[in-house]
Structures are given as C-alpha cells and as structure tokens.
Coordinates of C-alpha atoms in Angstrom, one line a residue:
M56 CA -204.6 27.4 -163.6
T57 CA -207.1 28.1 -161.0
I58 CA -209.8 28.2 -163.0
I59 CA -208.2 24.9 -164.1
S60 CA -208.1 23.5 -160.7
D61 CA -211.4 25.0 -159.4
F62 CA -213.7 24.4 -162.1
I63 CA -212.4 22.6 -165.1
L64 CA -210.9 19.2 -163.3
P65 CA -214.2 18.9 -160.9
C66 CA -216.0 19.4 -163.7
A67 CA -214.4 16.6 -165.7
Q68 CA -214.2 14.5 -162.9
K69 CA -218.0 14.4 -162.1
T70 CA -218.8 13.9 -166.5
Y71 CA -216.5 11.0 -166.1
V72 CA -218.8 9.5 -163.0
A73 CA -221.8 10.4 -164.9
L74 CA -220.3 8.4 -167.9
Y75 CA -219.1 5.5 -166.2
T76 CA -222.5 4.9 -164.0
A77 CA -224.6 5.4 -167.3
I78 CA -223.1 2.9 -169.7
S79 CA -221.7 0.3 -166.6
T80 CA -222.6 -3.2 -166.9
I81 CA -221.0 -6.3 -165.0
T82 CA -219.9 -9.5 -166.5
C83 CA -222.9 -11.5 -166.1
S84 CA -224.6 -8.9 -168.5
I85 CA -222.4 -9.7 -171.4
Y86 CA -222.6 -13.3 -170.2
Y87 CA -226.4 -13.4 -170.9
L88 CA -225.7 -11.6 -174.6
I89 CA -222.8 -14.0 -175.7
S90 CA -224.1 -17.0 -174.8
S91 CA -227.5 -15.8 -175.9
L92 CA -226.6 -15.5 -179.5
V93 CA -224.1 -18.3 -179.0
S94 CA -227.0 -21.0 -178.1
S95 CA -229.6 -19.5 -180.1
D96 CA -232.0 -22.1 -181.8
K97 CA -234.0 -20.2 -184.9
H98 CA -236.7 -23.1 -184.6
K99 CA -237.0 -22.8 -181.0
K100 CA -239.0 -20.0 -180.0
P101 CA -240.1 -19.0 -176.5
Q102 CA -243.5 -20.3 -175.3
I103 CA -244.8 -17.0 -173.9
P104 CA -247.8 -18.3 -171.7
E105 CA -251.2 -16.6 -171.9
S106 CA -251.2 -17.0 -168.4
A107 CA -247.9 -17.6 -166.5
E108 CA -249.7 -17.9 -163.5
T109 CA -251.1 -21.6 -164.8
E110 CA -248.6 -23.1 -167.2
H111 CA -247.0 -25.0 -164.5
P112 CA -248.8 -26.7 -161.0
V113 CA -247.1 -24.4 -158.1
K114 CA -248.3 -21.0 -157.3
A115 CA -245.8 -18.5 -157.2
F116 CA -245.2 -15.0 -156.4
G117 CA -242.7 -12.1 -156.8
W118 CA -242.2 -8.6 -158.5
A119 CA -241.3 -8.4 -162.4
A120 CA -240.9 -5.8 -165.1
R121 CA -243.6 -5.9 -167.7
D122 CA -241.9 -3.5 -170.4
P123 CA -238.6 -1.6 -171.2
S124 CA -239.3 0.9 -168.6
G125 CA -237.8 -1.3 -166.0
V126 CA -240.5 -0.6 -163.2
L127 CA -241.2 -3.7 -161.3
S128 CA -244.6 -4.5 -159.6
P129 CA -246.2 -7.4 -158.0
F130 CA -246.6 -10.5 -160.4
K131 CA -248.3 -13.9 -160.3
F132 CA -246.7 -16.5 -162.4
S133 CA -245.8 -20.6 -161.6
R134 CA -243.2 -23.1 -160.9
R135 CA -242.9 -26.6 -162.1
A136 CA -243.6 -29.7 -159.8
T137 CA -240.5 -30.8 -158.3
R138 CA -238.8 -33.5 -160.5
N139 CA -237.0 -36.2 -159.0
R140 CA -233.5 -34.3 -159.5
D141 CA -235.5 -31.1 -158.4
V142 CA -235.2 -28.5 -155.2
Q143 CA -237.5 -26.6 -154.4
L144 CA -236.8 -23.6 -151.9
K145 CA -237.9 -20.7 -150.2
V146 CA -236.3 -17.8 -151.1
L147 CA -234.8 -15.7 -148.5
Y148 CA -232.8 -13.1 -149.9
C149 CA -231.7 -12.3 -153.4
G150 CA -229.3 -10.0 -154.4
I151 CA -229.4 -6.9 -157.1
C152 CA -227.0 -7.4 -159.8
H153 CA -226.5 -4.7 -162.4
S154 CA -227.5 -7.5 -164.7
D155 CA -231.2 -7.4 -163.4
L156 CA -231.2 -3.5 -164.0
H157 CA -230.1 -4.0 -167.9
L158 CA -231.9 -6.9 -168.6
A159 CA -235.4 -5.4 -166.8
K160 CA -234.7 -2.2 -169.3
N161 CA -234.2 -4.4 -172.3
D162 CA -230.3 -2.6 -172.7
L163 CA -229.2 -5.6 -174.3
G164 CA -231.9 -6.3 -176.6
F165 CA -233.3 -9.3 -175.8
S166 CA -235.2 -9.5 -172.5
I167 CA -238.7 -11.5 -172.6
Y168 CA -241.8 -9.9 -170.8
P169 CA -242.8 -10.3 -168.0
L170 CA -239.5 -10.5 -166.7
V171 CA -238.2 -11.5 -162.8
P172 CA -235.2 -11.0 -162.3
G173 CA -232.5 -12.0 -160.0
H174 CA -229.1 -14.6 -160.0
E175 CA -228.0 -14.5 -156.3
I176 CA -230.4 -16.5 -154.7
V177 CA -230.1 -18.0 -150.8
G178 CA -232.8 -20.1 -149.1
V179 CA -234.2 -22.8 -147.4
V180 CA -235.1 -26.2 -148.9
T181 CA -238.5 -27.0 -148.8
E182 CA -239.1 -30.3 -151.0
V183 CA -236.4 -32.4 -152.9
G184 CA -237.4 -34.8 -155.9
S185 CA -237.4 -38.7 -154.9
K186 CA -233.5 -38.7 -156.6
V187 CA -232.0 -36.1 -154.8
R188 CA -228.8 -37.1 -152.8
K189 CA -227.0 -33.5 -152.9
V190 CA -229.4 -31.5 -150.0
K191 CA -232.6 -32.3 -147.7
V192 CA -235.5 -30.3 -146.7
G193 CA -234.4 -27.8 -144.2
D194 CA -230.9 -27.1 -145.8
K195 CA -229.7 -23.8 -146.3
V196 CA -229.2 -23.5 -150.1
G197 CA -227.7 -21.0 -153.1
V198 CA -228.9 -20.7 -156.8
G199 CA -226.6 -18.3 -159.3
C200 CA -226.6 -17.4 -162.3
M201 CA -227.5 -20.9 -164.1
V202 CA -230.0 -23.5 -163.7
G203 CA -229.3 -25.4 -166.7
S204 CA -226.8 -26.7 -169.2
C205 CA -226.2 -29.8 -172.0
R206 CA -224.5 -31.8 -169.6
K207 CA -222.5 -33.5 -172.2
C208 CA -220.5 -31.4 -173.9
D209 CA -216.6 -31.0 -173.3
Q210 CA -217.2 -28.1 -171.2
C211 CA -219.9 -29.4 -169.1
V212 CA -217.8 -32.6 -168.5
K213 CA -214.8 -30.7 -167.3
N214 CA -217.5 -29.1 -164.6
L215 CA -217.0 -25.9 -166.9
E216 CA -221.0 -25.3 -167.5
N217 CA -220.7 -21.7 -167.9
Y218 CA -219.2 -22.4 -170.9
C219 CA -221.7 -24.7 -172.5
P220 CA -223.1 -23.4 -175.9
K221 CA -226.6 -24.0 -174.4
P222 CA -227.1 -22.5 -171.1
V223 CA -230.1 -22.1 -169.3
F224 CA -230.1 -18.8 -167.2
T225 CA -231.6 -18.1 -164.1
Y226 CA -234.2 -16.0 -165.4
N227 CA -235.0 -14.3 -169.0
S228 CA -233.9 -17.5 -170.7
I229 CA -236.0 -21.2 -172.3
D230 CA -235.8 -24.1 -170.3
S231 CA -235.6 -27.4 -171.3
D232 CA -239.3 -27.5 -171.4
G233 CA -239.3 -24.5 -173.6
T234 CA -241.0 -22.1 -171.0
V235 CA -239.2 -19.2 -169.7
T236 CA -237.5 -19.1 -166.7
Y237 CA -237.9 -16.8 -163.8
G238 CA -235.5 -15.4 -161.0
G239 CA -235.0 -14.5 -157.5
Y240 CA -236.9 -11.5 -156.9
S241 CA -240.0 -14.7 -156.1
D242 CA -241.0 -16.7 -152.7
I243 CA -240.0 -19.9 -154.2
M244 CA -237.5 -21.4 -156.4
V245 CA -236.9 -24.3 -158.3
A246 CA -233.7 -26.0 -160.2
D247 CA -231.9 -29.2 -160.8
E248 CA -229.7 -30.3 -157.9
H249 CA -226.7 -30.1 -160.0
F250 CA -227.3 -26.4 -160.4
I251 CA -227.8 -25.9 -156.4
I252 CA -224.9 -24.7 -154.1
R253 CA -225.1 -25.9 -150.9
W254 CA -224.4 -23.3 -148.0
P255 CA -222.2 -23.1 -145.4
E256 CA -223.6 -22.9 -141.8
N257 CA -221.1 -19.8 -140.6
L258 CA -221.7 -17.7 -144.1
P259 CA -224.4 -15.1 -143.8
L260 CA -227.1 -15.6 -146.2
D261 CA -227.6 -11.8 -146.9
R262 CA -223.8 -10.7 -147.4
G263 CA -223.0 -14.0 -148.5
A264 CA -225.7 -13.8 -151.6
P265 CA -223.6 -11.3 -154.1
L266 CA -221.0 -14.3 -153.9
L267 CA -222.9 -16.1 -156.5
C268 CA -222.1 -13.7 -158.9
A269 CA -219.6 -11.1 -158.0
G270 CA -218.2 -13.8 -156.0
T271 CA -217.9 -16.7 -159.0
T272 CA -216.8 -14.1 -161.5
T273 CA -213.5 -12.6 -159.7
Y274 CA -212.7 -16.0 -157.6
S275 CA -212.6 -18.1 -160.9
A276 CA -210.1 -15.3 -162.9
L277 CA -208.1 -15.2 -160.4
R278 CA -207.7 -18.8 -159.6
Y279 CA -207.4 -19.9 -163.1
Y280 CA -204.6 -17.5 -164.1
G281 CA -202.9 -18.5 -161.3
L282 CA -202.8 -14.8 -159.4
D283 CA -204.1 -16.7 -156.2
K284 CA -200.7 -17.4 -154.7
P285 CA -199.0 -16.1 -151.8
G286 CA -196.6 -13.0 -152.2
L287 CA -198.1 -11.9 -155.4
H288 CA -198.8 -8.3 -155.6
V289 CA -202.0 -8.0 -157.8
G290 CA -203.9 -4.6 -158.9
V291 CA -207.8 -4.4 -158.6
V292 CA -209.1 -1.5 -161.1
G293 CA -212.5 -0.1 -160.0
L294 CA -213.7 -0.6 -156.3
G295 CA -217.4 -1.8 -156.9
G296 CA -219.6 -4.6 -156.4
L297 CA -217.0 -7.4 -158.5
G298 CA -213.7 -5.2 -157.0
H299 CA -214.6 -4.9 -153.6
V300 CA -215.0 -9.2 -153.4
A301 CA -211.5 -9.2 -155.4
V302 CA -209.8 -7.0 -152.8
K303 CA -211.3 -9.6 -150.2
F304 CA -210.1 -13.2 -152.1
L305 CA -206.6 -11.5 -152.8
K306 CA -206.0 -10.8 -149.1
A307 CA -207.3 -13.9 -148.2
F308 CA -205.2 -16.0 -150.6
G309 CA -202.1 -14.4 -149.1
G310 CA -201.7 -11.7 -152.0
K311 CA -200.7 -7.9 -151.5
V312 CA -203.3 -5.5 -153.0
T313 CA -203.0 -2.1 -154.8
V314 CA -206.7 -0.9 -155.9
I315 CA -206.5 1.4 -158.7
S316 CA -209.5 3.8 -159.3
T317 CA -210.2 7.4 -160.8
S318 CA -211.3 8.3 -157.4
A319 CA -209.4 9.0 -154.5
T320 CA -212.1 9.3 -152.3
K321 CA -212.4 5.6 -152.6
K322 CA -208.9 5.3 -151.0
K323 CA -209.7 5.6 -147.6
D324 CA -212.4 2.6 -147.6
A325 CA -209.9 0.5 -149.8
I326 CA -207.2 0.7 -147.4
E327 CA -209.0 1.5 -144.0
T328 CA -211.8 -0.9 -144.6
L329 CA -211.1 -3.5 -146.9
G330 CA -207.4 -4.1 -146.4
A331 CA -206.2 -3.2 -149.5
D332 CA -202.1 -2.6 -149.1
G333 CA -202.1 0.6 -151.4
F334 CA -203.7 2.7 -153.5
L335 CA -203.2 4.5 -157.1
V336 CA -205.5 7.3 -158.7
S337 CA -205.5 6.0 -162.6
R338 CA -205.4 9.7 -163.8
A339 CA -202.6 10.8 -161.8
A340 CA -199.7 10.1 -164.6
E341 CA -196.4 10.5 -161.8
E342 CA -198.3 8.1 -159.2
M343 CA -199.0 5.6 -161.8
K344 CA -195.5 5.9 -163.5
A345 CA -193.8 5.7 -160.0
A346 CA -196.0 2.3 -160.1
A347 CA -194.5 1.0 -163.1
G348 CA -193.4 -2.5 -163.4
T349 CA -194.5 -3.2 -159.7
L350 CA -197.6 -6.2 -160.5
D351 CA -197.7 -9.3 -160.8
G352 CA -201.0 -9.2 -162.2
I353 CA -204.2 -6.8 -162.4
I354 CA -208.2 -7.8 -162.4
D355 CA -209.8 -4.8 -164.3
T356 CA -213.6 -5.0 -163.3
V357 CA -214.6 -1.8 -164.7
S358 CA -217.1 -1.8 -167.6
A359 CA -216.9 1.9 -169.0
V360 CA -214.7 2.5 -171.7
H361 CA -211.0 3.5 -170.3
P362 CA -207.4 3.6 -171.2
I363 CA -205.7 0.2 -171.1
Q364 CA -202.0 1.4 -171.8
P365 CA -200.8 2.8 -168.5
L366 CA -202.4 -0.1 -166.4
I367 CA -200.3 -2.5 -168.9
S368 CA -197.2 -0.6 -168.0
L369 CA -198.1 -1.6 -164.4
L370 CA -197.3 -5.0 -164.9
K371 CA -194.0 -6.9 -164.5
P372 CA -192.7 -8.6 -167.5
H373 CA -194.8 -12.0 -167.8
G374 CA -197.3 -10.1 -165.8
K375 CA -201.4 -10.9 -166.1
M376 CA -204.2 -8.5 -167.0
L377 CA -207.7 -10.4 -166.5
V378 CA -210.6 -8.9 -167.7
V379 CA -213.8 -9.4 -165.7
G380 CA -215.8 -5.9 -166.7
V381 CA -216.5 -5.7 -170.0
P382 CA -216.6 -2.2 -172.1
E383 CA -217.6 -1.9 -175.2
K384 CA -214.2 -2.0 -176.7
L385 CA -211.0 -2.7 -175.6
E386 CA -207.7 -1.0 -177.3
L387 CA -204.5 -3.0 -176.7
P388 CA -201.2 -1.2 -177.1
V389 CA -199.2 -4.4 -179.1
F390 CA -195.6 -3.2 -178.1
P391 CA -195.9 -3.3 -174.2
I392 CA -197.6 -6.3 -174.5
V393 CA -195.1 -8.3 -176.4
S394 CA -191.9 -6.7 -175.2
G395 CA -193.0 -7.6 -171.6
R396 CA -194.7 -11.0 -172.8
K397 CA -197.6 -9.8 -170.8
T398 CA -201.2 -11.5 -171.1
V399 CA -204.1 -9.9 -171.5
A400 CA -207.2 -12.3 -170.7
G401 CA -210.7 -12.9 -170.0
S402 CA -213.0 -15.0 -168.4
L403 CA -216.8 -15.2 -166.5
I404 CA -218.3 -17.0 -164.0
G405 CA -217.0 -20.2 -162.7
G406 CA -219.0 -23.7 -163.1
L407 CA -221.0 -25.5 -160.2
K408 CA -218.1 -27.0 -159.1
E409 CA -215.8 -24.1 -158.8
T410 CA -218.4 -21.8 -157.3
Q411 CA -219.3 -24.3 -155.0
E412 CA -215.4 -24.3 -154.3
M413 CA -215.6 -20.3 -153.9
I414 CA -218.4 -20.2 -151.2
D415 CA -216.6 -22.7 -149.1
F416 CA -213.6 -20.7 -149.3
A417 CA -215.8 -17.8 -148.6
A418 CA -217.4 -19.3 -145.4
K419 CA -213.6 -20.6 -144.0
H420 CA -212.2 -17.0 -144.7
N421 CA -214.9 -14.9 -143.6
I422 CA -215.2 -13.4 -146.9
V423 CA -218.8 -11.8 -147.2
A424 CA -219.8 -8.8 -149.7
D425 CA -220.4 -5.4 -147.9
V426 CA -224.3 -4.7 -148.6
E427 CA -227.1 -2.8 -148.5
V428 CA -230.5 -4.7 -147.2
I429 CA -233.5 -3.4 -148.5
S430 CA -237.2 -4.3 -148.7
M431 CA -239.1 -5.6 -151.6
G432 CA -241.0 -2.6 -151.9
Y433 CA -237.9 -0.5 -151.9
V434 CA -236.5 -2.5 -155.5
N435 CA -237.5 0.5 -158.0
K436 CA -236.0 3.0 -155.8
A437 CA -233.0 0.9 -155.6
M438 CA -232.6 0.2 -159.5
E439 CA -232.7 3.9 -159.6
R440 CA -229.9 4.3 -157.4
L441 CA -227.9 1.8 -158.8
A442 CA -227.9 3.3 -162.3
K443 CA -226.1 6.4 -160.1
G444 CA -223.8 3.8 -158.4
D445 CA -225.2 4.9 -155.6
V446 CA -224.7 1.7 -153.3
K447 CA -221.8 0.6 -151.2
Y448 CA -221.6 -1.9 -152.8
R449 CA -224.6 -4.3 -153.1
F450 CA -228.2 -4.4 -152.7
V451 CA -230.0 -7.5 -151.4
I452 CA -233.4 -7.8 -151.1
D453 CA -234.7 -9.3 -148.2
V454 CA -237.4 -11.1 -149.7
G455 CA -238.4 -13.6 -146.8
K456 CA -239.4 -10.8 -144.9
T457 CA -240.7 -8.4 -146.8
L458 CA -242.7 -10.2 -150.3
K459 CA -246.0 -9.9 -149.5
V460 CA -248.2 -12.2 -151.8
E461 CA -251.6 -9.8 -153.2

C-alpha cells in the first residue's frame, strides 16, 4: 500500500496532468475546425498575397507565425480602408486563447501562414465609416471570435451568427473580398460595426478581454439551457480559462456551484478565491458516490478525454450536462441518461447580440477573468507555458504599451 500511495498514485496523477495539457483545446479550436469544413468552397481559394504589407492601403504591424513551429515574430502587413459600415480601432489588449496556440502550430491542419492570432481584442475607436451608428471615435470596443457572416440565413436572422454556415473568423479565415483575416496580436483592427462589441466604462479592458471568447462560450450555454436560474445547483467540470469564468457567472445568476476537478490542489482557489460552494475530486469514488443525484446541471469545460458516467451520476433526474470543452470522443452511458431523462448537449460561442448582453452583464456584476498581463515580447514564452497549463487562468497581451513597430 505504501508503494501505491507514495509512488504509483503520484506518478499516475502526473501522467494524467501531462496528458490533459498535451491534448487540451478549448471550444474555439473545434469551432474553427467544424465551421471551416462546413463553409469550405472548393471553387474559392484564399488569395495569399505576395506581400501582405501592400494588399490593403492601411499599414499594420503585429506578430505572426510563419510555419508549424508556431514561433511568433514581428510582421508587417496591411488592413483594408475603412468602409461605410466599418470601425477601425487601436488595439490595447488581446487575450491568448488556447486555439491561438493550436492554430499557430497548425494542429488542426488548416492554418494559413503567415498567421496573426488573437480573437479576444479590446481597444479604442480611431475611425468610423460614414454609415456607422453603433460607436464613435474615442469609444472603447471589443472584437471577439467573428468579423463576418452571411447575415441572411436563418441563424443570422435569429442573431445566431455563430452558427452561420459561412462564418468569417477574426483570423485565419477568408474575408468577403477573398483575402485572409489577421487577428489582434497587432496594432490596429478593422471590422464591420455589426461585429463590434460596445465596451462598458466600468469593465477593465485587460481582465475583460478573455470574456470575448471564454465568457461568451460559458454564458451562452448556461443561458440557452436554462441553468442561469437562481437556486439551481450546478457543477463546473474543470477549473481553467472556461471553468473559472463559468463559476463567476453561475454565482452572479444566484446559483449554488460545485467545482469538479481531478486535482485536489484547486479546492482552495475554487472556494476561497472564486466563491464556489463545494468541490469534488472526480477520481475520488466515495466522494462522487456521496454526491450522486445532487446537481441540477453540469457545464463540462474539459477538452481531454475523460469518463462521463461518473459525471452523469451526479445529475438529478431531468438534469442537464452541457459540453463546451471538446474531447476527441465522448462515450455516453445510455441507461443512466434514459432512466433519468437526462440531457447531454453541446454549445459553442454566442452570437453578437448575446455577446453584448454577456459583456453588459459582466460589467454589472463585476465579472472579469483572472489574468496574467504580459508584453508582446513574452508571447512565445507564454505559448510554451500555456501548452503546459502553466497559467491562472488567461494570458493577456498589453498590445498598446508593448508592441513596438520595427
């Protein structure tokens, strides 16, 4: 028993953590993959310019990956001139999402180089088109995961641009003019006003930036499936970039929250820092058994392959399990779902209307991400740390102060 407790179990735990961080990817990565496959047009290929610096009239500067090494370095390129309904902004902060790492390394197989990552962008408006009514010069704004959609399909009409079959992502996507989009690891950004988020004055730019991805992902799922009601007891699986924000939203909704994690070391942070009401170690069989049938719902933010049956057993009859992390596979036990009339459902990011609603809600309830603000020059080191899970819980680049044009 001593060998098991002193050697085998610690080794197993380290192996699990290493595996988790190695294959972890958040929802946005899969969102890019699914939507790119759905919206692909074999007759329309990206126009990779001979010189990204001259394809558009507005000079821009950022950091880009040139190949699957994922190493980022200074990059001169260009943005389009501000059109009638466009908003141009000076980028001040940009969060680092796990999908930035995966796309920089071409882990999903469709990266377009040179690639400027970043879809958690906040800044200040510097120019607006003649027909823009949403914001004005000097306003603080945000740009999230999308900068375009068809605006005509059933999903777009219902303010669900995130499910449009022809999305245009903030970076590594093909814009309406056939050129490649570049993200927020850069000095300026241009986007149609429909895809601009108005920024509340009392919401910090740096700690608010990750809400444009992690925030809208968790908020949208909880709202759509009705787990935003006061008094509900909801479990949050995984305490990372998505999970820690989910805890904050659930507490603001008036719910009771139990964090479920493989690591007992996160208990103090979950309860004392984030305000969770309870904590379960998912590998502790007796703990999980004692909590069976106690949760109204679960939001699962883990992207590593993990056992689902123990989690489903925590749900009350008619309970809902929301999957926003995207493991390679999900093995569902049928009988516990059928016998308890339980729901297992998925969700991606929110549409633009819902994202604005989320940002306003966050400002009202003082919800921000826990971040480590870094310089642009530290970005490659940050990517290395992110790959190891060494961040609590989001890196944010201080673009405005540390991006130096070379």
